[in-house]
Amino acid sequence: MKRFPWLGVIGLMLGIFLGALDGQIVSTALPTIVGELGGLDHLSWAVTAYLLTSAAATPLWGKLGDLYGRKGAYQWSVVLFLAGSVLAGLSRSMEQLIAFRALQGVGAAGLMVGALAVVGVLVPAGDRGRVQSVIGVLMPVAIVGGPLLGGVLTDHLSWRWAFYVNLPVGLFALTAVAVGVRLPAVRRTEVRIDWAGAGLLTTGVLALTLIGSWGGTAYGWASPQVLGAAGAAALATALFVRVERRAVEPLIPPALFRHRAVTEALVLGFLLGALMLALIGYLPQYLQFVQGASPTAGGLLLLPLMLGMLGSQLATARLTARGGGRRYPLLGSAVALLGTLLLLTLGADTARPLASALTVVAGAGIGLVLQSTLLATMAAVPPRDMGAAMGSVMLFRTIGGSLGMAALGAVYTAGLSSSLTGALGPDAAGGLTDGGLTPAAVEHLPGRTADAVRAAVTTGLHGTLLGAAAVAAAAVAVAALARRSPDPDRDPAPDPASAELPSTDPAPESAGTG
């Protein structure tokens, strides 16, 4: 009997964990990072750059694995991720940090895709359910633990260790995969990479992100810069649709949109991805600047949001198995909207425990939508399209998060800057926002200045939450329309506890990579 490849699987699971963790770990460190490096107007890009390159590179890593070997592709993704981590930790300006976060995102995209691809070949079909269960545990742990770990490292070492901590874990993962993964050398077949689609998708998302970041803040909505970005986005989108219809192996197969459940999952994933990243990214600003929480305490105060997501995802998996899954996207969107509106009650005098507890409602709604639409997609799509469907769902969530962080981040920055300027004047406000304004520094400012900073951060957060509420309201409208539409693909959702990873044929690999 063939022994289970524990060492190799552990190395692969660590890669998945690192990719998920790094999407969240920087949130509680951001206030300190911006205070030290300056560049408040670029705050959102420290997260957006990571998400943007991760979204663009995700489908490419799978194709590269098919061409040059899945094990080798996974190892190279780990190397790129670690290189980006080290360089991000060494950053001396916000511009450097954004560039190195982008490099980190390219590597992170291959961690999840590469690990799942290797598991499909390495692990016997009967054991894949166990591996999927491990992945199901790791992802929530990374989501819940990321902000907390980032806060602890920022408090007791430095924000730079939020990136350096990846090194020992990543090196162990590389070693474990090198020693524990042995894949058979098989005949290589031709695989075509949709380079044109990838380039157009990246161009379109980048242009939309720039519109969200620039519009009404750095440039007027009718400025040549914003109009040029809008034209580039429209052109890239139109060409992307045309290329995907003609591509032999399209990045996002157009046939997927024939399934109502998949279309609903893509649109709601886009919207809820924007909402989730906005809350995770900007609530720490309020908790640390206004509530006076340390980065560690800020991570702890976000736990209700994360646990609300985790709890609703676990509950949804069981409830959907009993039937009636079509109601959950609408219910979850409505709960997410209610939770976002509740957060608008946050103010400078809100009790810290109450501020933390209010986040659980939005978290529960987000988790309910994301899990129910994912399970509905799995039930609607035939096995041969499962990989493309899951990849597209994750891609749309990532793109939504990227655009949401940029657009709502611009709202936050504009509200904060406007409030500070009105209270202190342009010179004093500019001196604070250009660098040196950390949560710890607020305690040492004169009383009037400190109060103005707290009020400005609250104003910025309220603007972001109003935008987030509009996104949640759009999700309610989409879910309501989808529920009223015919559902030709409806089937009972599979029991998540018994679900297995889709069977994957052995990848064409050369002896050098197996």
XYZ file of C-alpha atoms in Angstrom:
514
model
C 0.000 0.000 0.000
C 1.354 3.391 -1.025
C 2.262 5.628 1.920
C 0.440 8.939 2.254
C 2.857 11.778 1.280
C 2.509 13.713 4.544
C 5.658 15.806 4.191
C 4.795 17.011 0.708
C 1.179 17.758 1.632
C 2.319 19.767 4.679
C 4.576 21.848 2.430
C 1.703 22.470 0.033
C -0.722 23.389 2.831
C 1.779 25.865 4.286
C 1.905 27.622 0.926
C -1.882 27.973 0.860
C -1.806 29.251 4.439
C 0.856 31.867 3.656
C -1.034 33.192 0.638
C -4.266 33.571 2.624
C -2.518 34.984 5.691
C -0.643 37.709 3.840
C -3.829 39.085 2.371
C -4.955 39.992 5.924
C -1.822 40.376 8.058
C -0.989 43.874 6.839
C -4.379 45.407 7.800
C -3.540 46.079 11.470
C -0.003 47.200 10.560
C -1.137 49.777 7.960
C -1.668 52.712 10.351
C 1.900 52.349 11.620
C 3.306 51.765 8.111
C 1.684 54.914 6.728
C 2.840 56.905 9.745
C 6.447 55.806 9.220
C 6.672 55.829 5.414
C 4.157 58.614 4.692
C 1.905 58.556 1.646
C -1.588 58.499 3.195
C -3.115 58.978 -0.272
C -1.456 55.697 -1.341
C -2.609 53.708 1.701
C -5.058 51.475 -0.175
C -2.430 50.526 -2.766
C -0.432 48.574 -0.195
C -3.302 46.075 -0.319
C -4.605 46.762 -3.841
C -1.249 46.085 -5.531
C -1.095 42.643 -3.876
C -4.669 41.778 -4.883
C -4.347 43.144 -8.412
C -1.265 41.154 -9.387
C -2.601 38.098 -7.577
C -5.817 38.245 -9.600
C -3.987 38.677 -12.896
C -1.456 35.902 -12.251
C -3.832 33.270 -10.809
C -4.939 31.684 -14.104
C -1.431 31.905 -15.564
C 0.186 29.780 -12.851
C -2.132 26.883 -13.642
C -1.208 27.008 -17.316
C 2.505 27.332 -16.543
C 2.234 24.270 -14.314
C 0.713 22.295 -17.173
C 3.512 23.397 -19.496
C 6.596 23.165 -17.302
C 5.613 20.966 -14.372
C 3.288 21.603 -11.445
C 5.857 20.978 -8.747
C 8.340 23.369 -10.343
C 5.679 26.040 -10.880
C 4.672 25.831 -7.212
C 8.281 26.124 -6.047
C 8.910 29.170 -8.230
C 5.773 30.816 -6.864
C 7.095 30.323 -3.320
C 10.446 31.854 -4.325
C 8.757 34.922 -5.844
C 6.510 35.280 -2.796
C 9.457 35.159 -0.397
C 11.492 37.603 -2.510
C 8.578 40.040 -2.464
C 8.205 39.549 1.309
C 11.848 40.379 2.026
C 11.840 43.414 -0.255
C 8.552 44.683 1.231
C 10.082 44.437 4.697
C 13.094 46.459 3.537
C 10.971 49.228 1.963
C 11.982 52.811 2.689
C 9.041 54.528 0.995
C 5.385 53.803 0.263
C 6.181 53.572 -3.452
C 8.741 50.820 -2.798
C 6.310 48.971 -0.539
C 3.577 49.048 -3.197
C 5.952 47.746 -5.885
C 7.209 44.895 -3.718
C 3.679 44.020 -2.579
C 2.836 43.670 -6.266
C 5.712 41.213 -6.694
C 4.529 39.369 -3.597
C 1.042 39.095 -5.099
C 2.396 37.451 -8.268
C 3.964 34.731 -6.137
C 0.938 34.397 -3.852
C -1.285 33.634 -6.850
C 0.717 30.507 -7.556
C 0.621 29.266 -3.956
C -3.065 28.312 -3.976
C -3.296 27.272 -7.633
C -0.015 25.341 -7.543
C -0.779 23.556 -4.285
C -4.220 22.378 -5.449
C -2.803 21.260 -8.794
C -0.074 19.185 -7.122
C -2.565 17.717 -4.632
C -4.738 16.580 -7.552
C -1.850 14.476 -8.847
C -0.003 13.560 -5.662
C -2.848 12.499 -3.348
C -4.925 9.383 -4.091
C -8.596 10.094 -4.863
C -9.766 8.450 -1.649
C -7.641 10.815 0.470
C -8.485 14.080 -1.259
C -11.474 14.666 0.997
C -9.151 14.714 4.023
C -6.861 17.219 2.335
C -9.805 19.434 1.404
C -10.927 19.367 5.040
C -7.477 20.610 6.081
C -7.728 23.434 3.543
C -11.182 24.267 4.907
C -9.655 24.704 8.373
C -6.548 26.615 7.256
C -8.378 29.340 5.333
C -10.556 30.587 8.226
C -7.570 30.368 10.600
C -5.572 32.593 8.222
C -8.464 35.039 7.853
C -9.089 35.233 11.601
C -5.444 35.116 12.682
C -3.932 37.422 10.051
C -4.915 40.781 11.566
C -4.102 39.538 15.070
C -0.634 38.287 14.086
C 0.081 41.508 12.202
C -0.826 43.494 15.308
C 1.328 41.370 17.625
C 4.375 41.637 15.351
C 3.915 45.396 14.904
C 3.599 45.913 18.668
C 6.464 43.753 19.845
C 8.926 43.787 16.923
C 8.188 45.988 13.923
C 5.677 46.185 11.083
C 8.464 44.862 8.869
C 8.175 41.490 10.616
C 4.690 41.129 9.166
C 6.637 40.357 5.969
C 9.786 38.748 7.390
C 7.706 36.120 9.228
C 6.998 34.521 5.847
C 10.657 33.528 5.401
C 11.023 30.576 7.823
C 7.591 29.183 6.952
C 8.169 29.563 3.218
C 11.631 27.985 3.329
C 10.245 25.010 5.250
C 7.473 24.669 2.648
C 10.052 24.712 -0.168
C 12.143 22.027 1.541
C 9.119 19.852 2.335
C 7.889 19.948 -1.260
C 11.375 19.319 -2.669
C 11.788 16.219 -0.483
C 8.219 14.992 -0.112
C 6.717 15.458 -3.567
C 7.558 12.925 -6.252
C 5.491 13.229 -9.399
C 5.724 10.823 -12.345
C 7.287 11.991 -15.569
C 4.646 11.763 -18.281
C 4.364 12.784 -21.899
C 4.006 16.515 -22.343
C 1.002 17.773 -24.310
C 0.537 21.197 -25.813
C -1.139 23.753 -23.550
C -2.022 27.188 -24.850
C -1.792 30.140 -22.497
C -4.268 32.960 -23.030
C -1.650 35.704 -22.818
C -3.840 38.208 -24.659
C -6.722 37.620 -22.267
C -4.456 37.940 -19.237
C -2.963 41.201 -20.520
C -6.346 42.739 -21.340
C -7.831 41.646 -18.004
C -4.921 43.197 -16.101
C -5.159 46.407 -18.126
C -8.904 46.703 -17.554
C -8.728 46.054 -13.805
C -5.771 48.430 -13.382
C -7.607 51.177 -15.278
C -10.743 50.708 -13.150
C -8.617 50.755 -9.994
C -7.022 54.040 -11.079
C -10.467 55.556 -11.697
C -11.508 54.559 -8.181
C -8.313 55.986 -6.682
C -8.147 59.203 -8.724
C -11.763 60.221 -9.297
C -12.808 63.200 -7.198
C -9.579 63.192 -5.142
C -6.284 63.359 -7.026
C -8.068 64.482 -10.226
C -11.548 65.691 -11.134
C -14.001 63.242 -12.652
C -13.867 65.107 -15.967
C -10.061 65.400 -15.988
C -8.054 63.918 -18.878
C -6.451 61.411 -16.498
C -9.748 59.946 -15.271
C -11.402 60.048 -18.700
C -8.333 58.391 -20.209
C -8.446 55.625 -17.625
C -12.169 55.159 -18.295
C -11.538 54.878 -22.021
C -8.730 52.362 -21.451
C -10.981 50.299 -19.164
C -13.832 50.248 -21.696
C -11.540 49.318 -24.585
C -9.730 46.603 -22.616
C -13.046 45.100 -21.453
C -14.494 45.026 -24.970
C -11.348 43.433 -26.391
C -11.199 40.951 -23.497
C -14.738 39.715 -24.235
C -13.878 39.323 -27.914
C -10.612 37.489 -27.209
C -12.243 35.122 -24.696
C -14.933 34.121 -27.189
C -12.275 33.101 -29.714
C -9.575 31.684 -27.438
C -8.935 27.936 -27.519
C -8.382 27.887 -23.753
C -9.927 31.130 -22.473
C -9.014 32.645 -19.133
C -12.709 32.878 -18.199
C -14.755 30.467 -20.368
C -17.841 32.357 -21.690
C -19.877 29.155 -21.330
C -19.802 29.578 -17.556
C -22.178 32.529 -17.807
C -24.908 30.223 -19.106
C -25.294 28.944 -15.537
C -27.398 31.312 -13.436
C -25.728 30.120 -10.232
C -22.259 30.889 -11.607
C -23.236 34.346 -12.849
C -24.784 35.135 -9.469
C -21.672 33.869 -7.672
C -19.379 35.997 -9.853
C -21.344 39.230 -9.399
C -21.990 38.755 -5.672
C -18.402 37.607 -5.130
C -17.206 40.817 -6.790
C -19.433 42.999 -4.594
C -18.894 41.164 -1.306
C -15.142 40.954 -1.974
C -15.116 44.771 -2.149
C -17.149 45.047 1.062
C -15.024 42.547 2.996
C -11.674 44.101 2.090
C -12.942 47.616 2.830
C -14.004 46.605 6.347
C -10.816 44.663 7.065
C -8.670 47.459 5.657
C -10.230 50.537 7.271
C -11.763 49.443 10.568
C -8.229 49.100 12.063
C -7.667 52.797 11.277
C -10.637 53.695 13.486
C -9.806 51.181 16.212
C -6.220 52.386 16.553
C -6.506 56.130 15.928
C -9.885 56.793 17.553
C -10.273 53.992 20.096
C -6.592 54.096 21.051
C -6.148 50.357 20.575
C -2.661 48.970 20.016
C -2.095 46.960 16.810
C -2.465 43.751 18.842
C -5.676 44.939 20.499
C -6.894 46.110 17.075
C -6.457 42.589 15.765
C -8.375 41.189 18.738
C -11.172 43.720 18.229
C -11.581 42.496 14.634
C -12.151 38.908 15.810
C -15.973 39.262 15.924
C -15.947 40.251 12.235
C -13.796 37.252 11.324
C -15.628 34.815 13.609
C -18.950 36.011 12.198
C -17.705 35.111 8.718
C -16.384 31.749 9.863
C -19.495 30.827 11.854
C -21.905 31.675 9.042
C -19.797 29.764 6.509
C -19.872 26.626 8.653
C -23.611 26.986 9.307
C -24.376 27.656 5.635
C -22.570 24.493 4.554
C -24.897 22.390 6.713
C -28.081 24.350 5.986
C -27.534 24.284 2.216
C -27.182 20.497 2.304
C -30.789 20.348 3.562
C -32.109 22.309 0.577
C -33.456 25.824 0.079
C -30.062 27.247 -0.780
C -31.438 29.919 -3.133
C -32.628 32.107 -0.262
C -29.223 32.400 1.404
C -27.504 34.853 -0.995
C -30.390 37.310 -0.537
C -30.520 36.791 3.221
C -26.753 37.167 3.554
C -26.675 40.337 1.429
C -29.423 41.872 3.575
C -27.561 40.966 6.791
C -24.327 42.429 5.371
C -26.184 45.670 4.527
C -27.670 45.825 8.029
C -24.244 45.193 9.579
C -22.630 47.946 7.511
C -25.351 50.418 8.488
C -24.862 49.516 12.148
C -21.175 50.405 11.822
C -22.175 53.929 10.794
C -23.093 54.488 14.451
C -19.409 54.301 15.413
C -18.069 57.528 16.810
C -15.247 58.941 18.914
C -17.174 58.160 22.100
C -18.322 54.634 21.202
C -17.301 52.070 23.828
C -14.547 49.810 22.575
C -16.373 46.491 23.300
C -19.467 47.767 21.472
C -17.398 48.922 18.484
C -15.895 45.450 18.260
C -19.191 43.585 18.742
C -20.990 45.542 16.008
C -18.715 44.033 13.359
C -20.103 40.507 13.853
C -23.305 41.258 11.919
C -21.528 42.339 8.735
C -19.149 39.383 9.034
C -22.041 36.918 9.301
C -23.702 38.355 6.204
C -20.513 38.279 4.133
C -19.764 34.675 5.085
C -23.322 33.596 4.295
C -23.189 35.042 0.774
C -19.712 33.806 -0.140
C -20.307 30.252 1.077
C -23.818 29.806 -0.340
C -22.863 31.065 -3.812
C -19.769 28.855 -3.858
C -21.818 25.751 -2.998
C -24.463 26.687 -5.568
C -21.753 26.949 -8.217
C -20.371 23.527 -7.301
C -23.862 22.053 -7.655
C -24.588 23.709 -11.003
C -21.347 23.171 -12.933
C -20.423 19.822 -14.519
C -17.160 18.245 -13.291
C -15.281 19.084 -16.501
C -15.830 22.830 -15.861
C -15.307 22.755 -12.089
C -11.747 24.064 -12.135
C -12.575 26.974 -14.437
C -15.671 27.842 -12.396
C -13.853 27.846 -9.043
C -10.991 29.848 -10.501
C -13.376 32.430 -11.970
C -15.272 32.809 -8.689
C -12.036 33.443 -6.772
C -10.814 35.793 -9.509
C -13.939 37.965 -9.325
C -13.718 38.124 -5.518
C -10.115 39.262 -5.752
C -10.859 41.879 -8.413
C -13.757 43.172 -6.329
C -11.507 43.439 -3.307
C -8.876 45.293 -5.305
C -11.324 47.824 -6.751
C -13.154 48.199 -3.440
C -9.965 48.961 -1.519
C -8.963 51.560 -4.101
C -12.319 53.325 -4.532
C -13.396 53.256 -0.881
C -9.834 54.065 0.163
C -10.022 57.244 -1.923
C -13.244 58.138 -0.102
C -11.552 57.538 3.258
C -8.523 59.676 2.393
C -10.650 62.503 1.001
C -12.878 62.586 4.089
C -9.940 62.476 6.487
C -7.977 65.179 4.673
C -10.998 67.461 4.299
C -11.894 67.155 7.976
C -8.316 67.806 9.112
C -7.965 70.813 6.816
C -11.216 72.293 8.083
C -10.187 71.865 11.721
C -6.485 72.724 11.613
C -5.866 74.530 8.327
C -4.090 73.251 5.204
C -0.517 73.642 6.458
C -1.005 71.771 9.744
C -3.162 69.105 8.073
C -0.578 68.555 5.336
C 2.182 68.218 7.896
C 0.255 65.457 9.683
C -0.789 63.439 6.623
C 2.586 63.607 4.868
C 4.245 61.390 7.469
C 4.805 60.808 11.160
C 1.123 60.364 12.088
C 0.976 56.976 13.806
C -1.613 55.818 16.355
C 1.035 56.059 19.103
C 1.923 59.627 18.086
C -1.674 60.822 18.507
C -1.374 60.431 22.276
C 1.454 62.992 22.338
C -0.274 65.641 20.210
C -1.855 68.745 21.760
C -5.434 68.102 22.876
C -7.091 70.102 20.077
C -4.947 68.482 17.392
C -5.507 64.966 18.756
C -9.280 65.528 18.835
C -9.170 66.799 15.247
C -7.288 63.669 14.136
C -9.809 61.379 15.842
C -12.729 63.251 14.316
C -11.089 63.175 10.879
C -10.476 59.419 11.000
C -14.104 58.893 12.062
C -15.274 61.085 9.179
C -13.134 59.145 6.713
C -14.453 55.835 8.035
C -18.079 57.009 7.766
C -17.510 57.935 4.124
C -16.027 54.514 3.470
C -18.942 52.818 5.258
C -21.501 54.774 3.214
C -19.789 53.524 0.065
C -19.691 50.004 1.501
C -23.417 50.228 2.302
C -24.086 51.167 -1.329
C -22.117 48.079 -2.418
C -24.118 45.888 -0.014
C -27.385 47.392 -1.298
C -26.329 46.523 -4.847
C -25.694 42.947 -3.665
C -29.223 42.803 -2.213
C -30.662 43.945 -5.554
C -28.616 41.388 -7.519
C -29.563 38.538 -5.180
C -33.249 39.511 -5.323
C -33.236 39.559 -9.139
C -31.384 36.239 -9.289
C -33.888 34.572 -6.964
C -36.789 35.647 -9.184
C -35.123 34.375 -12.370
C -35.542 30.800 -13.691
C -33.025 28.309 -12.343
C -32.508 25.578 -14.965
C -29.335 24.361 -13.277
C -30.753 23.872 -9.802
C -29.720 20.638 -8.106
C -29.495 19.679 -4.445
C -26.211 20.995 -3.128
C -23.685 18.309 -2.256
C -22.854 17.647 1.373
C -19.690 19.693 1.959
C -18.479 17.144 4.491
C -18.296 14.494 1.815
C -17.132 16.708 -1.023
C -13.790 15.933 -2.612
C -11.486 17.866 -4.778
C -12.274 17.414 -8.450
C -10.289 14.611 -9.980
C -7.348 15.981 -11.851
C -5.511 14.164 -14.588
C -1.752 13.873 -14.128
C -0.047 16.957 -15.376
C 2.469 16.735 -18.180
C 5.791 16.969 -16.373
C 9.346 16.359 -17.251
C 11.607 14.310 -15.039
C 13.384 17.454 -13.992
C 10.337 18.833 -12.176
C 8.828 15.656 -10.788
